[in-house]
Amino acid sequence: MASAQIKKEEIFGLWGTFVELVKVSLRAIMASKMRSFLTVLGIIIGVLAVVTVLSIIQGVFASFFKEFETMGADTMFIRPNYEMFKSHVEGIRRLKMTYDDALYVKENVPDVKDVAPFLMSTDQISYRGKKDSTQIIGTTESYITVNNLGLDEGRFISNVDVATRRKVCIIGVDIIDKLALPPQCVGEEIQIGRGTYTIIGVQEKKGGSFGQSQDDIIFIPLTTGIQQYGQTVANQVFMVVQVKDARRMDDSVDKISTALRRKHGLKFGQEDDFRIFTVEQVRKIIKQFTSISTMVVTAIVSITLIVGGIGIMNIMLVSVTERTREIGIRMAVGAKRKHILYQFLLESVTLSTLGGVIGLVSGWGLAHFIVFILRKSVSETFPPAYVPIWVVFLSLIFAALTGAVFGVYPAYKASRLDPIEALRYE
Amino acid sequence: MAALIEVSNLKKDYPMGSAGVFNALKGIDLKVEKGEFVAIMGASGSGKSTLLHLLGCLDTPTSGSYLLEGTPVHTLSSDQLAELRNKKIGFIFQSFYLLPRANALENVELPLIYAKIPPSERRRKAMDVISFLQLENHAHHLPNQLSGGQRQQIAIARALVNKPSLIMADEPTGNLDSLTSQRIMELLKKLNEMGNTLILVTHEADIAAYAKRLIKIKDGRIISDELMKKN
Ligand SMILES: Nc1ncnc2c1ncn2[C@@H]1O[C@H](COP(=O)(O)OP(=O)(O)OP(=O)(O)O)[C@@H](O)[C@H]1O
Ligand SMILES: [Mg+2]
C-alpha cells in the first residue's frame, strides 16, 4: 500500500518533470521563432527532400506494381515496350497492342492455357445523383481465372457479354461506398461515362497494396470498353497470359515473344515493341528499385544529419550561453546536473523533431504539387504521390536522433556549469 | 541536538592566475540555532556573499568543516548539494533571479519540480504561499509585468515554497526603494517570527537592524558577533 503510493508519486514526479521540460523547451523555442526556424532549416530541407522524392517514387512504384499484384508463377504480363521512347506519352502514341494480339497468342502458342486481355481507363461514375470517378478495366471472362479473383455476389463477364458488347459491370467493394449503393446492388443500374451499365457482380474485397486500394475498380466487357473509350485505349490492350506448365516458363516466354514479333511484322534485329514480365522479373525490379530508393534515402538522411545537426549544435551552444543565468537559478533551487542535461537535450530533440514534422508536411505538400504539375504537363494519368508510413516514422526518428546526437555536447556543457558562476553571469 | 549550522575554520580561496590564490575567507567559526535571524555586515569585498554561498550549499569550501543539521556538507557531491539546496535552503537574491519567461506561479513552483512533486500538488502549494503573501492577482503575470517589490516577494515565495530549514537573503533590498525595502524587511521579520531561520547579508545598518543577531566581517574574518538590543 505504502510502496504503491511512493511508486505512484515517483511516476507522477517523472511525468511532471517531463511535461515541465517539454513546456520549457517549447517556450524557449517559441521565444525566438525565427531563430528556431532557421536553426532547423537544414533538417526541414532534408526531410522535405526525402519525403518528396520518396512519395513520388513510391506512387509510381505503387501504380506500376498494381498490375502485377495478382500474378502467379504460371502467369506473365505483356504490355507495349514504352521504354523504347523517351516519354511514356510518346510510347502510347506510337505503340500498338490490341485485342487481336491476345487472340493471336492464344490460338498460335500451344503452351498457353489462357489469355486475359485488358484495357484500362478512368471515368466518371454516378448513381442517383451521387458522382465520383474510378478505374475502369475492360476485359474478358478469362481475367477472373487467370488473375485468381473472387466474387462476393453475382457473376463475372461472360463470352456473350464480350461478343454482344453488353453494358454490364462488376464492381469493387469500394464502389458501394463511393456511390452509396444499396446492400443488394446486383441488378442496379449505374452511369459510367456516357453509358448506363447493369451491375452483375461484386468483387471480393482485396484490400490495399502500396497505399492504393484494389477495390476502387470497375470491370466491364473488353469490347464494350473498346467501343466506349475509342481507338487510343483500344490500341493499349495489355494481357495476362497463363501457361500450362510454370516450370517451362522461360521457354514459353520465348515462344510467345516469337509469335508476337511475327504478328507485329518485326524484322530480324528489330527491337521488341512489347515487354513481357514474369513474376521473377518483377521481383528483380522490386529489388533494384528498393535498393535505389534506400540509397537515395540514406544519402539525403546523412546530409540532413550532418548539416541539420551542426546547425542545431551551434544554436544550442549559443542558447546555453544566453541562458547561463537561468541555469544558475535552476541549480540554486535544486536542479541536479542531470536535470539541466535533460532540459537542454530535450530542447534540441524537440527542436529537431518539430523541424522533422514541418519537413514531412511540406514534403507531402510539395510531392502532391509536383504530381499536379506533372499531370498538367506530362501525363494526366501520372500516379498520385504516396507517403508510406515507414517514411513518416523514419524521418521523424532521424530528425529526433539528430537533435539528440548534436544536442549532447551543448547540454553536457550546460550541466557542468558552476551554480555561482552561472548566477553571476551577465 | 545539533545546531542548525555549525561551521569551523571554514576557508575559501579563489585562484588568481599567476598571482597564486586570494583568501576570500580566512577561517570562519560560526554556530546558528534554529529560529535565529542573523544579519551579516561588512564592507564590499569582505567576503559576505562568499560565506552565504558556502552556507547555502551553492559552493564548497577550500578547507574547514560545515555541518548543516548534522550533515557534513563539505563532503557532499554536487548532486547531494543540489538536493540539499532543494530541500533545506531557500535563496533570496538582490536581483531577484526570476525566470523571465515563466509567470509568477511557475517561478514559485520551480523548486517543487526538482523535488518531484506531482503537478496538482505543486500548483496548490505554490498558490498557498502566493496567497499568504497576498499576490494572487499577480500569479499569472510575467516578472517584467511586476514591480521590483512584487518581484522580490515572488522570489521570497519561491524560497518558502518547499518549507526550507534555512532562508538565505543576499542584499534582498539592494535594488529596492526605501519604502519597499521596509516592507520586504517586515515580511522577513514576520517569517522569522513564524519560526523560520534567516541569514541576511547587507551593508546597510537600518536593514541589519531587523535581525536579532549581527555578525560583522572584515577581510574574510568575523570581527564581531553580538545579539542586538531590541527597542
Ligand atoms: N569567483 C571569484 N574569483 C576570484 N575572486 C573572487 C571570486 N568571487 C569573489 N571573489 C573575491 O572574493 C572577495 C569577497 O567577495 P564577496 O562577493 O564575498 O564580497 P561581498 O562581501 O559580498 O562584497 P559586496 O558587498 O560587494 O557584495 C572579493 O574580493 C572578490 O573579489
Ligand atoms: Mg556580495
XYZ file of C-alpha atoms and ligand atoms in Angstrom, chain A residues 420-421 424, chain B residues 13-16 22-25 42-53 59 94 170-171 201-203 217, ligand 1:
62
model
C 27.714 30.518 -8.545
C 29.447 31.358 -11.804
C 26.871 35.804 -11.644
C 40.486 30.559 -1.673
C 39.957 31.845 -5.195
C 42.656 31.145 -7.768
C 44.136 34.363 -9.120
C 43.096 35.028 -2.999
C 41.959 34.123 0.529
C 38.341 35.319 0.495
C 37.531 33.604 3.815
C 30.815 44.162 6.144
C 32.464 46.304 3.532
C 32.287 45.440 -0.107
C 34.659 42.605 -0.873
C 34.867 41.476 2.738
C 33.531 38.009 1.869
C 29.835 38.224 2.861
C 28.463 36.686 -0.309
C 31.178 34.060 -0.365
C 30.193 32.986 3.150
C 26.494 32.997 2.294
C 27.109 30.817 -0.776
C 29.685 26.446 -3.233
C 19.471 41.140 -4.727
C 21.859 38.334 -0.118
C 21.098 42.056 -0.062
C 23.622 39.817 4.097
C 23.504 43.597 3.882
C 25.714 46.625 4.194
C 33.028 40.580 8.660
N 34.975 33.700 -8.374
C 35.849 34.517 -7.814
N 37.109 34.543 -8.259
C 38.016 35.361 -7.696
N 37.766 36.174 -6.673
C 36.512 36.198 -6.200
C 35.504 35.379 -6.728
N 34.348 35.601 -6.031
C 34.665 36.530 -5.109
N 35.952 36.897 -5.204
C 36.626 37.846 -4.352
O 36.414 37.483 -3.010
C 36.166 38.634 -2.224
C 34.873 38.507 -1.497
O 33.815 38.539 -2.427
P 32.333 38.593 -1.973
O 31.487 38.526 -3.165
O 32.091 37.574 -0.928
O 32.233 40.040 -1.321
P 30.999 40.746 -0.628
O 31.366 40.933 0.756
O 29.759 40.015 -0.930
O 31.009 42.140 -1.379
P 29.770 43.010 -1.871
O 29.277 43.736 -0.667
O 30.390 43.952 -2.846
O 28.788 42.101 -2.453
C 36.189 39.820 -3.154
O 37.436 40.469 -3.031
C 36.078 39.238 -4.521
O 36.813 39.960 -5.453
